[in-house]
mmCIF file of C-alpha atoms and ligand atoms in Angstrom:
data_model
loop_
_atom_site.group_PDB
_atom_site.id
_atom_site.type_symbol
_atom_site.label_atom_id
_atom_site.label_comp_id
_atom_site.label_asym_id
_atom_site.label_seq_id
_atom_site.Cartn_x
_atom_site.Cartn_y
_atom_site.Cartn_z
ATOM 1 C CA UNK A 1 12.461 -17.520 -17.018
ATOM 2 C CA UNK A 2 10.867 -18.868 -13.697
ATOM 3 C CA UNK A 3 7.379 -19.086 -11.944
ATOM 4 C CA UNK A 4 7.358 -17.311 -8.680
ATOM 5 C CA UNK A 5 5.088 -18.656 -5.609
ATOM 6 C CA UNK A 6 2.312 -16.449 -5.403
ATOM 7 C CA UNK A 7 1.447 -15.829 -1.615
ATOM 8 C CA UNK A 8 -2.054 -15.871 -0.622
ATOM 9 C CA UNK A 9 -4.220 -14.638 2.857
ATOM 10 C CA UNK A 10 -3.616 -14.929 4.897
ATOM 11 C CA UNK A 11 -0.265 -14.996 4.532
ATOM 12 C CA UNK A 12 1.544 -11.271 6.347
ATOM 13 C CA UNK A 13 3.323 -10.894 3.069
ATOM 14 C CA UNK A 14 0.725 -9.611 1.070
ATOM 15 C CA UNK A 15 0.226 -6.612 3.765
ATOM 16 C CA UNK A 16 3.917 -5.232 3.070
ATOM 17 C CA UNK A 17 3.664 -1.918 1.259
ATOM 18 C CA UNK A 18 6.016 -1.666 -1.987
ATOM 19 C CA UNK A 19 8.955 0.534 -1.940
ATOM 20 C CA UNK A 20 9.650 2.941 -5.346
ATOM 21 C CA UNK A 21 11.635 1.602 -7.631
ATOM 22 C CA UNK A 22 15.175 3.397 -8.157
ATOM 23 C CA UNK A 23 16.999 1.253 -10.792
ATOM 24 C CA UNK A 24 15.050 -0.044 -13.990
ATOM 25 C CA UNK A 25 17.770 -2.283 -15.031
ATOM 26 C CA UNK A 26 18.553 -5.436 -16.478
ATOM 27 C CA UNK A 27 17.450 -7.434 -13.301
ATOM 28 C CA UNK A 28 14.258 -5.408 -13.077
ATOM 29 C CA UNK A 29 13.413 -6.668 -16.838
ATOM 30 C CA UNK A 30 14.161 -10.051 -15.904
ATOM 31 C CA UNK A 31 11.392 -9.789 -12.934
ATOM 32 C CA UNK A 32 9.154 -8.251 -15.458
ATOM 33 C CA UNK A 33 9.139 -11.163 -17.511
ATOM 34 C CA UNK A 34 8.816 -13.974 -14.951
ATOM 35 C CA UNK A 35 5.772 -11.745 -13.318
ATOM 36 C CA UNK A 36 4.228 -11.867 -17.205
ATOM 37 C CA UNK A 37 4.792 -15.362 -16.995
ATOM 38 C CA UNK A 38 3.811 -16.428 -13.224
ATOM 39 C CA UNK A 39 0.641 -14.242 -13.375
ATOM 40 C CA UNK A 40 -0.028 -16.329 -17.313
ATOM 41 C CA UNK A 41 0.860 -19.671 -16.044
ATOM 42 C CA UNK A 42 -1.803 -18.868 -13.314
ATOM 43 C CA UNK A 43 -4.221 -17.379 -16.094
ATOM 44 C CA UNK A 44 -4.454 -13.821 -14.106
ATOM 45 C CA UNK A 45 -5.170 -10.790 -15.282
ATOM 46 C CA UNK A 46 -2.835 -8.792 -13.226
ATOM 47 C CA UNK A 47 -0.442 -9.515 -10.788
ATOM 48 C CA UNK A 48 1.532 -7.337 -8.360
ATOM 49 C CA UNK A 49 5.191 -7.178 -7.390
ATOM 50 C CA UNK A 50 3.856 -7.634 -3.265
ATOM 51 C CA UNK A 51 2.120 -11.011 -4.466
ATOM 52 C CA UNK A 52 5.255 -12.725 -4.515
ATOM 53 C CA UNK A 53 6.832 -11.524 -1.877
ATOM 54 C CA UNK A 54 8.786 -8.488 -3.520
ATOM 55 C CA UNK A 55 8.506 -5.098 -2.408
ATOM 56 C CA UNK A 56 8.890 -3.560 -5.730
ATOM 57 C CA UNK A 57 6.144 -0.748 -6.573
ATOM 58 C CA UNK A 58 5.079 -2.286 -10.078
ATOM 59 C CA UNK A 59 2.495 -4.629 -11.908
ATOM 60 C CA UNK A 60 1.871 -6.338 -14.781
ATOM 61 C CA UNK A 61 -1.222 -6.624 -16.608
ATOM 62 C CA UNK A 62 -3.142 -8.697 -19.211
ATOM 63 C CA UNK A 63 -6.976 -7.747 -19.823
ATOM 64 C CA UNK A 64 -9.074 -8.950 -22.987
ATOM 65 C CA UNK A 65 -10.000 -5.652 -24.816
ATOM 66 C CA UNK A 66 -12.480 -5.262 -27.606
ATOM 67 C CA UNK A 67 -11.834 -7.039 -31.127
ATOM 68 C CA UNK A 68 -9.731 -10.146 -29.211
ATOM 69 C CA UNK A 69 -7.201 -7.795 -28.847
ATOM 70 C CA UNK A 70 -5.258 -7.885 -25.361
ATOM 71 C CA UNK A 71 -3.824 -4.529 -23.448
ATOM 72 C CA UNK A 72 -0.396 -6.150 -21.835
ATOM 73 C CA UNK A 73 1.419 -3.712 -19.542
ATOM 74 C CA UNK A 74 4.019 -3.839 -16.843
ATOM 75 C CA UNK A 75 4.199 -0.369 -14.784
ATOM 76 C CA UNK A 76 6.502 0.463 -12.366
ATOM 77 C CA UNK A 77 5.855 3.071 -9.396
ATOM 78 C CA UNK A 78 2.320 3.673 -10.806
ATOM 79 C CA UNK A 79 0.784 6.921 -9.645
ATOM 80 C CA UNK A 80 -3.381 7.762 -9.767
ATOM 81 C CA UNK A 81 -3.135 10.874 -11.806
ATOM 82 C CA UNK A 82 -7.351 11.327 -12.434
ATOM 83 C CA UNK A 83 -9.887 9.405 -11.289
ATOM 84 C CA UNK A 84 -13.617 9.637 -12.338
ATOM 85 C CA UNK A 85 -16.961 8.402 -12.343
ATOM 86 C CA UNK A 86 -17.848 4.480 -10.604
ATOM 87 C CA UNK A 87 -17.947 0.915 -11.707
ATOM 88 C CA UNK A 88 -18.514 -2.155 -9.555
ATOM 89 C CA UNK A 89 -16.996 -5.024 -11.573
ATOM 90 C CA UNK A 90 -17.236 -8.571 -9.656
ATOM 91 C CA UNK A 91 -13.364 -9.290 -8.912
ATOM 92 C CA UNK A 92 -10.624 -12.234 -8.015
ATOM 93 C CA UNK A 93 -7.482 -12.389 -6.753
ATOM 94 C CA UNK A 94 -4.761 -15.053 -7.173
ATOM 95 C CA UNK A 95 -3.878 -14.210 -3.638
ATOM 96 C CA UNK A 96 -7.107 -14.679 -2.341
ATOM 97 C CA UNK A 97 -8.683 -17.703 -4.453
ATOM 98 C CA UNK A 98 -12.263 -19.073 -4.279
ATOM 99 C CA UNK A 99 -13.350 -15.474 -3.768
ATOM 100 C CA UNK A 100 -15.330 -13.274 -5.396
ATOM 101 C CA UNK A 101 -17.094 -9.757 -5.307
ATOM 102 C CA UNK A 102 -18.030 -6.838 -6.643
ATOM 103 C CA UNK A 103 -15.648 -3.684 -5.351
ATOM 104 C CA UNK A 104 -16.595 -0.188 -5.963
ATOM 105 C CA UNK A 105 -13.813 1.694 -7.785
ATOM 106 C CA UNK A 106 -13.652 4.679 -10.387
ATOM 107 C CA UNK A 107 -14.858 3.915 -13.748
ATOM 108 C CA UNK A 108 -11.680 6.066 -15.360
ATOM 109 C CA UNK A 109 -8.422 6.659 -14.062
ATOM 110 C CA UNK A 110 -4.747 8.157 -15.760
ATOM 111 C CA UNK A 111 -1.914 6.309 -14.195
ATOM 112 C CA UNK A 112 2.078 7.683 -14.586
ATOM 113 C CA UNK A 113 4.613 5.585 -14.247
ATOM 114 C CA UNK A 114 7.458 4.314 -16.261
ATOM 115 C CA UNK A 115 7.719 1.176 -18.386
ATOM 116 C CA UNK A 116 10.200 -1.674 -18.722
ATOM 117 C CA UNK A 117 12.602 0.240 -20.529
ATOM 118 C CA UNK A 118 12.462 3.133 -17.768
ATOM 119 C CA UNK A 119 10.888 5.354 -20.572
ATOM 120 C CA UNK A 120 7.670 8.054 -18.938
ATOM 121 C CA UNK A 121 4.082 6.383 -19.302
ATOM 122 C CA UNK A 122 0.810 8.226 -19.140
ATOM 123 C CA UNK A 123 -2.253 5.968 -19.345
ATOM 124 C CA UNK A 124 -5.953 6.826 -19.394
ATOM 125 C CA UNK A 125 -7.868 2.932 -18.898
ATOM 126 C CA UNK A 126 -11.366 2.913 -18.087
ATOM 127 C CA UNK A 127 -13.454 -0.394 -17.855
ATOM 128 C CA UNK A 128 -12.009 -3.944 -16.665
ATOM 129 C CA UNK A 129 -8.685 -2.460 -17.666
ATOM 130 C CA UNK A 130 -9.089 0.452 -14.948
ATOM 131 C CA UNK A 131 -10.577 -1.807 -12.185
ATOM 132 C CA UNK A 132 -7.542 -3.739 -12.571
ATOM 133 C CA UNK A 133 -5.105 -1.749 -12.435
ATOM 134 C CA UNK A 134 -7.312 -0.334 -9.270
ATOM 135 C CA UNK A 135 -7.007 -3.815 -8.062
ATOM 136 C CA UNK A 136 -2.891 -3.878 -8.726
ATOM 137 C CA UNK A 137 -2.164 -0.800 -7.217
ATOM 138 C CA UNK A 138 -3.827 -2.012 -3.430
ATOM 139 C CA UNK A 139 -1.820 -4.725 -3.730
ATOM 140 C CA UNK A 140 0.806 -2.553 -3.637
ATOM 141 C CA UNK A 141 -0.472 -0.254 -0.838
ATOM 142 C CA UNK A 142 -0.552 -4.216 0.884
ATOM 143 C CA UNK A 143 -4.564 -4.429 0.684
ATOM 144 C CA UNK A 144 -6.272 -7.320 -1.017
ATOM 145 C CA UNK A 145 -9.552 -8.058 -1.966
ATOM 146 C CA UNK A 146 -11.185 -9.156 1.328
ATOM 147 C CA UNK A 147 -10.301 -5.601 2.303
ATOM 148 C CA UNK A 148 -12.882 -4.957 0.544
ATOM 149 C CA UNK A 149 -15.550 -6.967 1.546
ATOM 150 C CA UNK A 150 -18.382 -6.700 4.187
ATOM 151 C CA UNK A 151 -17.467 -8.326 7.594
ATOM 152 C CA UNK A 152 -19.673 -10.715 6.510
ATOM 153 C CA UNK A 153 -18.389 -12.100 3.408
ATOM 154 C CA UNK A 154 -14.941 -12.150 5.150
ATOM 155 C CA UNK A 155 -16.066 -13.912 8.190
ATOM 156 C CA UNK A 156 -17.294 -16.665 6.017
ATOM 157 C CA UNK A 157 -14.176 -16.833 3.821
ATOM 158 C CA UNK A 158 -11.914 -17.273 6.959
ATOM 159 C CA UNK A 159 -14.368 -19.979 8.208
ATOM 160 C CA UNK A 160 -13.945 -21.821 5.252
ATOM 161 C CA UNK A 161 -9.922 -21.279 4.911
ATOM 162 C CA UNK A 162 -9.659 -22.815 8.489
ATOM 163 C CA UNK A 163 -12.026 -25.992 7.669
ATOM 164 C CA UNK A 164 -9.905 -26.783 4.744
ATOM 165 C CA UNK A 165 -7.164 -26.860 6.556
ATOM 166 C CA UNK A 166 -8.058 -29.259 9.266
ATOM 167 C CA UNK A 167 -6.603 -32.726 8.719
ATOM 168 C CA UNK A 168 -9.299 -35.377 7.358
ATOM 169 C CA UNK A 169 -10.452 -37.443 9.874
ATOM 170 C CA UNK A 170 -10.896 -40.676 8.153
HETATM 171 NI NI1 NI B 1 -5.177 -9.567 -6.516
#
């Protein structure tokens, strides 16, 4: 298994759109599993295919659910089916980092797809669950998380990207 780099902004990469997937094969499963392991190793809760640097329409997943339990899920070509009702949770991104805010998204969705083994999947999430998989899926469109924020909040980001990256002067 390996670690991919995960690209962040404002690096072009991220604004790719994904391409369907035609052939859930052997090599796809193998991607599966290093995205489960990249997006662990950098404690996310989801990470997209377009995050590093694939143009594969899937995601993985990993969101606490009630009880300790977890909800793990990889789905490839994910489709909104339903979509109801609104939650603002605040959000991250591991492709944006030392950012947060709240984004308005709906509060229940039903996603198809297909799994890692290529077999049909119908999902109803609702709660962090949904806003991730929200989140996922504009990866995949190539939109991130400052997309979503006021001019404002972006501006400032930007600012602070470009003073970190000026050389020390001492
Ligand atoms: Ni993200």
């Amino acid at each position: 298994m390996s670690i991919y780099k995960i690209y962040t902004y404002p690096e072009k990469i991220l604004r790719r759109k994904a391409k369907e997937i035609k052939n859930i094969d052997g090599e796809l499963q193998a991607f599966i599993d290093n995205m489960y392991e990249t997006m662990h190793f950098a404690s996310g809760v989801g990470l997209a295919a377009t995050q590093v640097g694939k143009e594969n329409a899937l995601f993985v997943a990993d969101v606490p659910a009630e009880d300790d339990k977890r909800q793990i899920l990889a789905v490839i070509n994910p489709v909104i089916v339903e979509s109801e009702g609104e939650s603002a949770i605040e959000e991250g991104c591991l492709s944006v980092p030392n950012f947060r805010i709240n984004v308005n998204r709906a509060a229940r969705i039903v996603i198809k797809g297909y799994d890692r083994n290529g077999k049909d999947l119908l999902l109803e999430a609702t709660g962090l669950l949904a806003t991730v998989i929200q989140h996922e899926m504009d990866h995949l469109k190539g939109i991130t998380l400052l997309d979503h924020a006021s001019l404002l909040k972006r501006g400032a980001y930007i600012k602070s990207l470009k003073k970190e990256s000026k050389p020390d002067k001492d």
